[in-house]
CSV table of C-alpha atoms and ligand atoms in Angstrom, one decimal:
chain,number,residue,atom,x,y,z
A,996,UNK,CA,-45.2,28.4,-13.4
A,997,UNK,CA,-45.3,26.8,-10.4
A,998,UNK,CA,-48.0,24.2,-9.6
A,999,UNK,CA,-49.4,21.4,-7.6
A,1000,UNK,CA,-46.7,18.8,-9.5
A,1001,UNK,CA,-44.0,21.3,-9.0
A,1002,UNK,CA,-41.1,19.3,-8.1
A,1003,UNK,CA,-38.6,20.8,-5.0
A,1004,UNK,CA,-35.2,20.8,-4.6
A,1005,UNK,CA,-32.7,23.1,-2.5
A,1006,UNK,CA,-29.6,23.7,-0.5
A,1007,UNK,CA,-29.3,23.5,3.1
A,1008,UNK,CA,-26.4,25.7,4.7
A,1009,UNK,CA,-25.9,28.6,7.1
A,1010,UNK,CA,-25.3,30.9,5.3
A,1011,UNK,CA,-26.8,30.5,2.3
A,1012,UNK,CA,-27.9,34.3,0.6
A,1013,UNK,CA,-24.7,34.0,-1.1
A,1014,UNK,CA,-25.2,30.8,-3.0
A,1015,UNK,CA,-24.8,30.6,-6.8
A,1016,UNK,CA,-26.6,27.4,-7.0
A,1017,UNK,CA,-30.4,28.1,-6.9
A,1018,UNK,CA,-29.3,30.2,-10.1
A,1019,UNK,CA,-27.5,28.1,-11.6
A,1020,UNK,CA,-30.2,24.9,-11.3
A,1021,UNK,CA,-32.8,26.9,-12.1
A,1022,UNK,CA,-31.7,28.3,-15.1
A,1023,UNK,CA,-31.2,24.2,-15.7
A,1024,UNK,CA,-34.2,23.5,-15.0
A,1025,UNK,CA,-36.1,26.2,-17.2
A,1026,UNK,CA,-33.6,24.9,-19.9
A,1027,UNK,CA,-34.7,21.3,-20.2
A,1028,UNK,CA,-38.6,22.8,-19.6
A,1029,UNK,CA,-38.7,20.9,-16.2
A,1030,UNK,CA,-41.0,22.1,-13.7
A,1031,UNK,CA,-38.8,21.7,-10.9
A,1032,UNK,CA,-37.4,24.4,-8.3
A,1033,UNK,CA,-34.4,24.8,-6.4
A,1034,UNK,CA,-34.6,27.1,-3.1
A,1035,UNK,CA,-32.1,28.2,-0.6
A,1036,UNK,CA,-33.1,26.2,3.0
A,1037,UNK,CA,-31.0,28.6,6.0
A,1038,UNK,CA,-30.2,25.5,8.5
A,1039,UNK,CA,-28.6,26.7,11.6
A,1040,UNK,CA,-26.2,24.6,13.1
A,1041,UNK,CA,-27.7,22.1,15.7
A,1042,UNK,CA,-30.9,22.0,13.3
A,1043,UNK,CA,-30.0,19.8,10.0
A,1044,UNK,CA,-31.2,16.6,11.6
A,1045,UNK,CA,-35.0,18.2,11.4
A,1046,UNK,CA,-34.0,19.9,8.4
A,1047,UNK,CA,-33.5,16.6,6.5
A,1048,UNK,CA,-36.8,15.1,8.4
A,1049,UNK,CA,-38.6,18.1,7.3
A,1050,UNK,CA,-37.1,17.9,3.7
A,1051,UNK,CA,-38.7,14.2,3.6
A,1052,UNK,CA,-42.2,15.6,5.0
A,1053,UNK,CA,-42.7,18.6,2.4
A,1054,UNK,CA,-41.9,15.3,-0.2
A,1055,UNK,CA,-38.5,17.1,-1.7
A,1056,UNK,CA,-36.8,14.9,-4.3
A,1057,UNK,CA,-33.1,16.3,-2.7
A,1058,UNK,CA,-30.9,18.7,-1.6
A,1059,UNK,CA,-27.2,20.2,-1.6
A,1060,UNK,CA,-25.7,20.0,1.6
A,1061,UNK,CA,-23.4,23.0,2.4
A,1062,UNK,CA,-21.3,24.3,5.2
A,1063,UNK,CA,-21.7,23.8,7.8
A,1064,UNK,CA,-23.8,20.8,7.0
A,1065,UNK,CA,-21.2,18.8,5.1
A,1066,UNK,CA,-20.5,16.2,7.8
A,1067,UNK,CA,-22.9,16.7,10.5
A,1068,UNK,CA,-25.9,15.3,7.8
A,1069,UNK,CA,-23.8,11.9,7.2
A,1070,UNK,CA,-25.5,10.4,10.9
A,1071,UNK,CA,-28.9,11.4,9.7
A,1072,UNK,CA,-28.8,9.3,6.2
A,1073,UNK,CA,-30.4,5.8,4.9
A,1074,UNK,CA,-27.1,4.8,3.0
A,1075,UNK,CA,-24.1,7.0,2.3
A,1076,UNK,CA,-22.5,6.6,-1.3
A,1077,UNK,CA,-18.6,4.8,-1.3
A,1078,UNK,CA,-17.0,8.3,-2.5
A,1079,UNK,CA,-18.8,10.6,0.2
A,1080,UNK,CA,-17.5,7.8,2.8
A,1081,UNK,CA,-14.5,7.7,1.7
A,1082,UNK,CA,-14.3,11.8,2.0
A,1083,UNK,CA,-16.1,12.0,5.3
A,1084,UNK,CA,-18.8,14.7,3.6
A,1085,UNK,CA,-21.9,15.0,2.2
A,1086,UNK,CA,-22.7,17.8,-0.9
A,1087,UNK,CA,-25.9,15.8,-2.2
A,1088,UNK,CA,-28.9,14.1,-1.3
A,1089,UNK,CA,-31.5,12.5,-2.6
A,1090,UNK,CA,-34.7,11.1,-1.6
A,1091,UNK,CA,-36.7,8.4,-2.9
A,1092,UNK,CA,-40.5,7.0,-2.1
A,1093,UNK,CA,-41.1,3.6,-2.5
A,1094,UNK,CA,-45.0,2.7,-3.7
A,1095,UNK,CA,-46.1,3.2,0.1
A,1096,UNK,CA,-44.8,6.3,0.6
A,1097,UNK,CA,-42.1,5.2,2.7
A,1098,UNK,CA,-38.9,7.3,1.8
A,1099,UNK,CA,-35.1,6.6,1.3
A,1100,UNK,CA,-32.4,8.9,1.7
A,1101,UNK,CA,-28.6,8.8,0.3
A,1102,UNK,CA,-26.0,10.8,0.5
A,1103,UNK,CA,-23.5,11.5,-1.9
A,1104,UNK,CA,-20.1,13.4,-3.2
A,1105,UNK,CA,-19.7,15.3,-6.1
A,1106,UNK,CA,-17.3,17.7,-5.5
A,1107,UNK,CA,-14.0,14.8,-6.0
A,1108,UNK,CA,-15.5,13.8,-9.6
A,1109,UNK,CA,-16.5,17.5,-10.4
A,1110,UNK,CA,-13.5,18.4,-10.0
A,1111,UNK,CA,-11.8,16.2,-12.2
A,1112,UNK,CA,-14.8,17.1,-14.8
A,1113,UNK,CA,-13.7,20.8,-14.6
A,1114,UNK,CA,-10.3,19.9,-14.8
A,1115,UNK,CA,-10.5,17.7,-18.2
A,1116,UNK,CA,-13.0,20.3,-19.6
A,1117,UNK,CA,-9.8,23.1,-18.8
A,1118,UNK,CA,-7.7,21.1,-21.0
A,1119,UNK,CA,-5.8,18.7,-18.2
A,1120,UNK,CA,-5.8,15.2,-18.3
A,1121,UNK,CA,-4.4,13.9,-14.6
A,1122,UNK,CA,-3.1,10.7,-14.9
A,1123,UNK,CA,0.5,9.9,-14.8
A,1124,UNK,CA,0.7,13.8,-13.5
A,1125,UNK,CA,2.6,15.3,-10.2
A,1126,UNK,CA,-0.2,17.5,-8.6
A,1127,UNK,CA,0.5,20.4,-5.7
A,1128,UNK,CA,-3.0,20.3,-3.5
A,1129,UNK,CA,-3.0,23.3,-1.3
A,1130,UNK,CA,-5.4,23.6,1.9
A,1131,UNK,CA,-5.7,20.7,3.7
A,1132,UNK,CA,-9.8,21.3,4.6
A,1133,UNK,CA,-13.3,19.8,3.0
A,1134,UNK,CA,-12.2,20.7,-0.6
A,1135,UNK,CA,-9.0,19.7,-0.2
A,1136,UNK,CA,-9.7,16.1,0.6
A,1137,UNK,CA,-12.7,16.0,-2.1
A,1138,UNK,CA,-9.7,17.0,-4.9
A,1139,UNK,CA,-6.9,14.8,-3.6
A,1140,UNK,CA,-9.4,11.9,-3.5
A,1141,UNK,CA,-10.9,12.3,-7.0
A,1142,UNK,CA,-6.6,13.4,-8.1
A,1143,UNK,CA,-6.2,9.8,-6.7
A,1144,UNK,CA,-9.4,8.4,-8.4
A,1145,UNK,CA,-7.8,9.3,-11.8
A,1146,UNK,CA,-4.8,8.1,-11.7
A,1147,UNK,CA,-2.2,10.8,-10.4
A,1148,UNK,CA,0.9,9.8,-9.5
A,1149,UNK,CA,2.3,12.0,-7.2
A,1150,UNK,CA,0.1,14.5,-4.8
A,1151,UNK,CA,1.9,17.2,-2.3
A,1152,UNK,CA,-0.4,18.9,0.5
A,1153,UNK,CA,1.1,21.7,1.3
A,1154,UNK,CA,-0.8,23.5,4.2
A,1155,UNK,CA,-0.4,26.1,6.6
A,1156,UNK,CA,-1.4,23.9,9.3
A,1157,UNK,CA,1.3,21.2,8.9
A,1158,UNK,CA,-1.2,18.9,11.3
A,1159,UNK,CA,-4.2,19.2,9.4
A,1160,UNK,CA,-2.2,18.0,6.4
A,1161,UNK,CA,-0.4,14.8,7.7
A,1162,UNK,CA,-4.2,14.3,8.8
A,1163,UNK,CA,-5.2,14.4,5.7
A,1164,UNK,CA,-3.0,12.0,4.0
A,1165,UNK,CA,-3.6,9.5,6.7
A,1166,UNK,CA,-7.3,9.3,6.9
A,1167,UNK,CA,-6.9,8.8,2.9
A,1168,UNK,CA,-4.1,6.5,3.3
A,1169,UNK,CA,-2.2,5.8,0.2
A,1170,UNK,CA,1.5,6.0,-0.9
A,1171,UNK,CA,1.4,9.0,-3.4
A,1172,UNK,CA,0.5,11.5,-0.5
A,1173,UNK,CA,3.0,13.3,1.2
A,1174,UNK,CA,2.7,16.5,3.2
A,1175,UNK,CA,4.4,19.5,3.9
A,1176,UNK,CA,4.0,23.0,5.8
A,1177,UNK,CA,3.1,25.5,3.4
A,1178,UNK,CA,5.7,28.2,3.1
A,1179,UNK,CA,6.5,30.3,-0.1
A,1180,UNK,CA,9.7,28.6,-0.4
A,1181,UNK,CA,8.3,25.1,-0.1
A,1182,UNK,CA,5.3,25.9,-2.6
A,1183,UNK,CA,8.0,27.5,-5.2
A,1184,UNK,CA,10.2,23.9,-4.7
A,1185,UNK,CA,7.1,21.8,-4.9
A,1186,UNK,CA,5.7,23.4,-7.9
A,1187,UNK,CA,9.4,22.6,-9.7
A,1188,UNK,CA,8.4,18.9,-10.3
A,1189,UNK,CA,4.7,19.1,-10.9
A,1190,UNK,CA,2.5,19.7,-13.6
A,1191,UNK,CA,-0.6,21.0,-11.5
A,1192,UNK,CA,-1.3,23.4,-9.1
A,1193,UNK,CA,-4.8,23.8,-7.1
A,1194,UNK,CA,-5.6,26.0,-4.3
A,1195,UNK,CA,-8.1,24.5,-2.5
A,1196,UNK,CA,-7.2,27.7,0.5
A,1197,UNK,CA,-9.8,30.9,0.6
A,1198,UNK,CA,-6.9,32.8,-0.3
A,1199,UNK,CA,-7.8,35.4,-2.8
A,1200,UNK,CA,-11.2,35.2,-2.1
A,1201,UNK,CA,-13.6,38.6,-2.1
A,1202,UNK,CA,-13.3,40.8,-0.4
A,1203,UNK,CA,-9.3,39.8,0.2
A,1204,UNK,CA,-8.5,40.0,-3.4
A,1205,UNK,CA,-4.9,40.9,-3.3
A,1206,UNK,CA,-4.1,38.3,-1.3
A,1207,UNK,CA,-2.1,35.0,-3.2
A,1208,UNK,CA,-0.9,31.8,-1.8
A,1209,UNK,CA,2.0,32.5,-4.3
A,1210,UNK,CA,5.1,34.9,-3.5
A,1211,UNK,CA,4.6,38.3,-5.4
A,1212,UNK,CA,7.6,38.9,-8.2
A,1213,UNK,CA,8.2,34.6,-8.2
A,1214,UNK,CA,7.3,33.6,-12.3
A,1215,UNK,CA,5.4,30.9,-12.1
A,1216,UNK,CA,6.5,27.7,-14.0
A,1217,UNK,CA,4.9,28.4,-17.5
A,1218,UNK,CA,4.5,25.0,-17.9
A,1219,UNK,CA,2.5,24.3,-14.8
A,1220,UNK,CA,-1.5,24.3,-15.2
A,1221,UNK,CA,-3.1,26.1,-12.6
A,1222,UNK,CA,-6.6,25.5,-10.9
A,1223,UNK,CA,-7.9,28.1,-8.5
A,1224,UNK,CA,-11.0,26.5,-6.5
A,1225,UNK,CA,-12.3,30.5,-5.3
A,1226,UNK,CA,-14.6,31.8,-8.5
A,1227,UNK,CA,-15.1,35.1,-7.0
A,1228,UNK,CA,-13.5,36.9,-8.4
A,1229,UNK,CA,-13.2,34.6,-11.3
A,1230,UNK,CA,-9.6,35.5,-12.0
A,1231,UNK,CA,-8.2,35.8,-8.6
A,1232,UNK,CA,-4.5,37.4,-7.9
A,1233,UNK,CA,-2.7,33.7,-8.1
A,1234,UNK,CA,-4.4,32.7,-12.0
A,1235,UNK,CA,-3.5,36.7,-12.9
A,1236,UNK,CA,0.5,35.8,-11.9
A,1237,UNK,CA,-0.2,32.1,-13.6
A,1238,UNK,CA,-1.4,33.6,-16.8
A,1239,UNK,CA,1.1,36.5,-16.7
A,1240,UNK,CA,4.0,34.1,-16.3
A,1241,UNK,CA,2.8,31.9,-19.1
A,1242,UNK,CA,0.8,28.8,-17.1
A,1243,UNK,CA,-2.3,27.2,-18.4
A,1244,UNK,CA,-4.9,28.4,-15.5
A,1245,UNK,CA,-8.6,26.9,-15.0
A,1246,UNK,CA,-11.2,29.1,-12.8
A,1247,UNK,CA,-13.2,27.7,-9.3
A,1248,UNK,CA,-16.7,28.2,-11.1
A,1249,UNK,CA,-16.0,25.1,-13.2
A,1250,UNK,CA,-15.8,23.0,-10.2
A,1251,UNK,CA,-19.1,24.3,-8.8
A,1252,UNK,CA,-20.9,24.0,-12.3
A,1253,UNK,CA,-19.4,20.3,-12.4
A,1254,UNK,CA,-20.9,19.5,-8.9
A,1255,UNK,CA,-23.8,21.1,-9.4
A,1256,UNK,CA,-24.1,19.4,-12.6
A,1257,UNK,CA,-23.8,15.8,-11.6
A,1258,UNK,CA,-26.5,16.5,-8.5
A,1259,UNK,CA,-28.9,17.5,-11.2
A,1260,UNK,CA,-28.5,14.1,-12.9
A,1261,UNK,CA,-28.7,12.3,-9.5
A,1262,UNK,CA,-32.0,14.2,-9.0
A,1263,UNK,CA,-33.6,14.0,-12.3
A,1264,UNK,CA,-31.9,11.4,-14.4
A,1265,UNK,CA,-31.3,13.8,-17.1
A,1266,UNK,CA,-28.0,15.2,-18.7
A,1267,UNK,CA,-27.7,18.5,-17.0
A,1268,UNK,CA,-27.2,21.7,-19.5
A,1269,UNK,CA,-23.9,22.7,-18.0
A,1270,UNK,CA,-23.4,25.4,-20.7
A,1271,UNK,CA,-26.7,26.9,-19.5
A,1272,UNK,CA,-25.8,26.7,-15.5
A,1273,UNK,CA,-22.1,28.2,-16.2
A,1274,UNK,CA,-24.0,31.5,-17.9
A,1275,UNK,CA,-26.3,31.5,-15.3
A,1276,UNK,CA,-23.4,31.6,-12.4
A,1277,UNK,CA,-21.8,34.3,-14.4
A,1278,UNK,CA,-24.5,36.5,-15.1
A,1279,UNK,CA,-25.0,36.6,-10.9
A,1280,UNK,CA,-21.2,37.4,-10.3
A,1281,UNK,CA,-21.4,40.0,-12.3
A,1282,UNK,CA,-24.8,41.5,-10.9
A,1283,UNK,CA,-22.6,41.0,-7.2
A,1284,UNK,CA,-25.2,39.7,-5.7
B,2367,ATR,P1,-13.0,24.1,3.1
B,2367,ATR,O1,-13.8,23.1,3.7
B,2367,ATR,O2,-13.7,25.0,2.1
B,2367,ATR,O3,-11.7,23.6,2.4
B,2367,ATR,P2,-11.7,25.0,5.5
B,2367,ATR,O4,-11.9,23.6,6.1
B,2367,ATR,O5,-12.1,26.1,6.4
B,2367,ATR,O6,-12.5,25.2,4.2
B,2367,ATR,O7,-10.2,25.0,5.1
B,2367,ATR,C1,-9.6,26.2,4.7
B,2367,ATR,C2,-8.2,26.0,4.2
B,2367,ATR,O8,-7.7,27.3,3.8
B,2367,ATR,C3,-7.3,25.4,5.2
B,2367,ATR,O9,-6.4,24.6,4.5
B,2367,ATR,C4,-6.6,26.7,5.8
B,2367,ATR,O10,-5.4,26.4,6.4
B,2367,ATR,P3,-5.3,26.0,7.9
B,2367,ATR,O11,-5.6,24.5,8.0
B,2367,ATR,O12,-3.8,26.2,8.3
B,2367,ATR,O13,-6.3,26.8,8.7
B,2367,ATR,C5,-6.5,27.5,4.5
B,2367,ATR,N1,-6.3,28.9,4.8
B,2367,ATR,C6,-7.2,29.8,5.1
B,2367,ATR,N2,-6.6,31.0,5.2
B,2367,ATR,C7,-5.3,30.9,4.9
B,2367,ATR,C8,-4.2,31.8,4.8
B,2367,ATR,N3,-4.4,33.1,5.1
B,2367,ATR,N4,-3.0,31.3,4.5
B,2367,ATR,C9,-2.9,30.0,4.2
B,2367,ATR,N5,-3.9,29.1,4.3
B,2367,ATR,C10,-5.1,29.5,4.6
């Protein structure tokens, strides 16, 4: 029920009808028997700025911050966190009250360590590995930076845009990035000497769902693990060729439970039932929203 100590939360984007993620906390949230609420918030571009003044007014504890907002929000913030700094985006915030009402707020990333949380929970430990990234945009440099976090030793961007790659790698600046135009023939020679795959690329993505990032009638290396960052649909054309051809695969909705996950524990201080919020996600794929 909500009541006059309901506590608010929500995600500010444009658009946001789509979202999985007031599902997906809420069923959190009526897990654990909080009374807490998560809403969509549509912010139009030019507006986040009031959005996040208003979000301190109405006395919400926090938001998600998606696109559009990712960057633009970082200006409006008390303190950013190191990681979202270091990524140049924003997917959290949270706002604190001191005793006279005067409120904080911080920005923060959790989309490099979800990452690496869905990827350990799929069965891959990074460290020591050769990783493909391909995409060189915002998810792309949350998963190379928490790939570099965790000790991978070798990271290929392979993009479309060669630019937006070598960009990449040097706003992150460290030896074991190197980047490449993304070609079939240079993502079949890449993927040779790695263990890891992700497409970080909206290739695949509904309604597009023929479309792959890898050539058609190409096996892929059975002993590479593959990590598709689009969940819908949940097995997209590139995991189908990965699983037919032997590889290890690991779906985008882990990622997005993962994030989603460790913004509920920045907001509430409370393990987040990650079980609960994966069902959740799934039950509203399948209803097609
Ligand atoms: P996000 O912030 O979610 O990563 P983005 O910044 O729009 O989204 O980046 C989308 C990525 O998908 C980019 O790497 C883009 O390649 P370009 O930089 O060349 O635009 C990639 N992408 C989108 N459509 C693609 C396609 N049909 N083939 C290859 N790459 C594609």
């Amino acid at each position: 029920m909500i009541d006059g100590r309901t506590q608010l939360v929500g995600v500010i984007g444009w658009p946001v009808e789509h979202s999985l993620s007031p599902a997906m906390h809420n069923a959190a949230f009526e897990a654990l028997g909080l009374n807490w609420r998560y809403v969509p918030l549509p912010v139009a571009p030019g507006m986040v700025e009031a959005a996040v003044r208003g979000l301190v007014a109405l006395g919400f504890r926090g938001a998600n911050v998606t696109v559009p907002h990712k960057q633009s929000v970082m200006p409006v913030l008390d303190s950013t966190a190191p990681e979202a700094a270091a990524i140049g985006a924003v997917n959290t915030i949270l706002i604190t009250r001191g005793p006279d009402a005067t409120a904080t707020v911080s920005g923060y990333n959790t989309d490099a360590q979800g990452f690496i949380n869905a990827l350990r929970r799929g069965g891959f430990e990074p460290q020591g590995t050769r990783v493909i990234v391909v995409g060189a945009g915002g998810a792309a440099r949350a998963v190379v930076r928490g790939l570099l976090a965790a000790g991978a030793v070798q990271i290929t961007v392979l993009n479309r845009t060669l630019e937006r790659a070598l960009r990449l790698i040097s706003d992150l600046g460290d030896p074991r990035l190197t980047a490449q135009e993304l070609t079939p023939e240079s993502l079949v020679t890449a993927a040779d000497g790695a263990e890891l795959l992700v497409n970080t690329t909206t290739v695949g993505m509904w309604p597009d769902v023929q479309g792959s990032i890898w050539p058609a009638g190409v096996p892929v290396p059975s002993r590479l693990t593959v990590f598709d960052l689009v969940y819908n649909p949940l097995e997209t054309s590139l995991l189908r060729q990965a699983r037919k051809s032997g590889a290890q695969t690991i779906d985008g909705l882990g990622m997005l439970v993962e994030q989603g996950a460790l913004a509920f524990e920045i907001w509430t201080g409370q393990p987040a039932p990650s079980e609960v919020m994966r069902a959740a996600c799934e039950k509203q794929l399948r209803a097609g929203r």
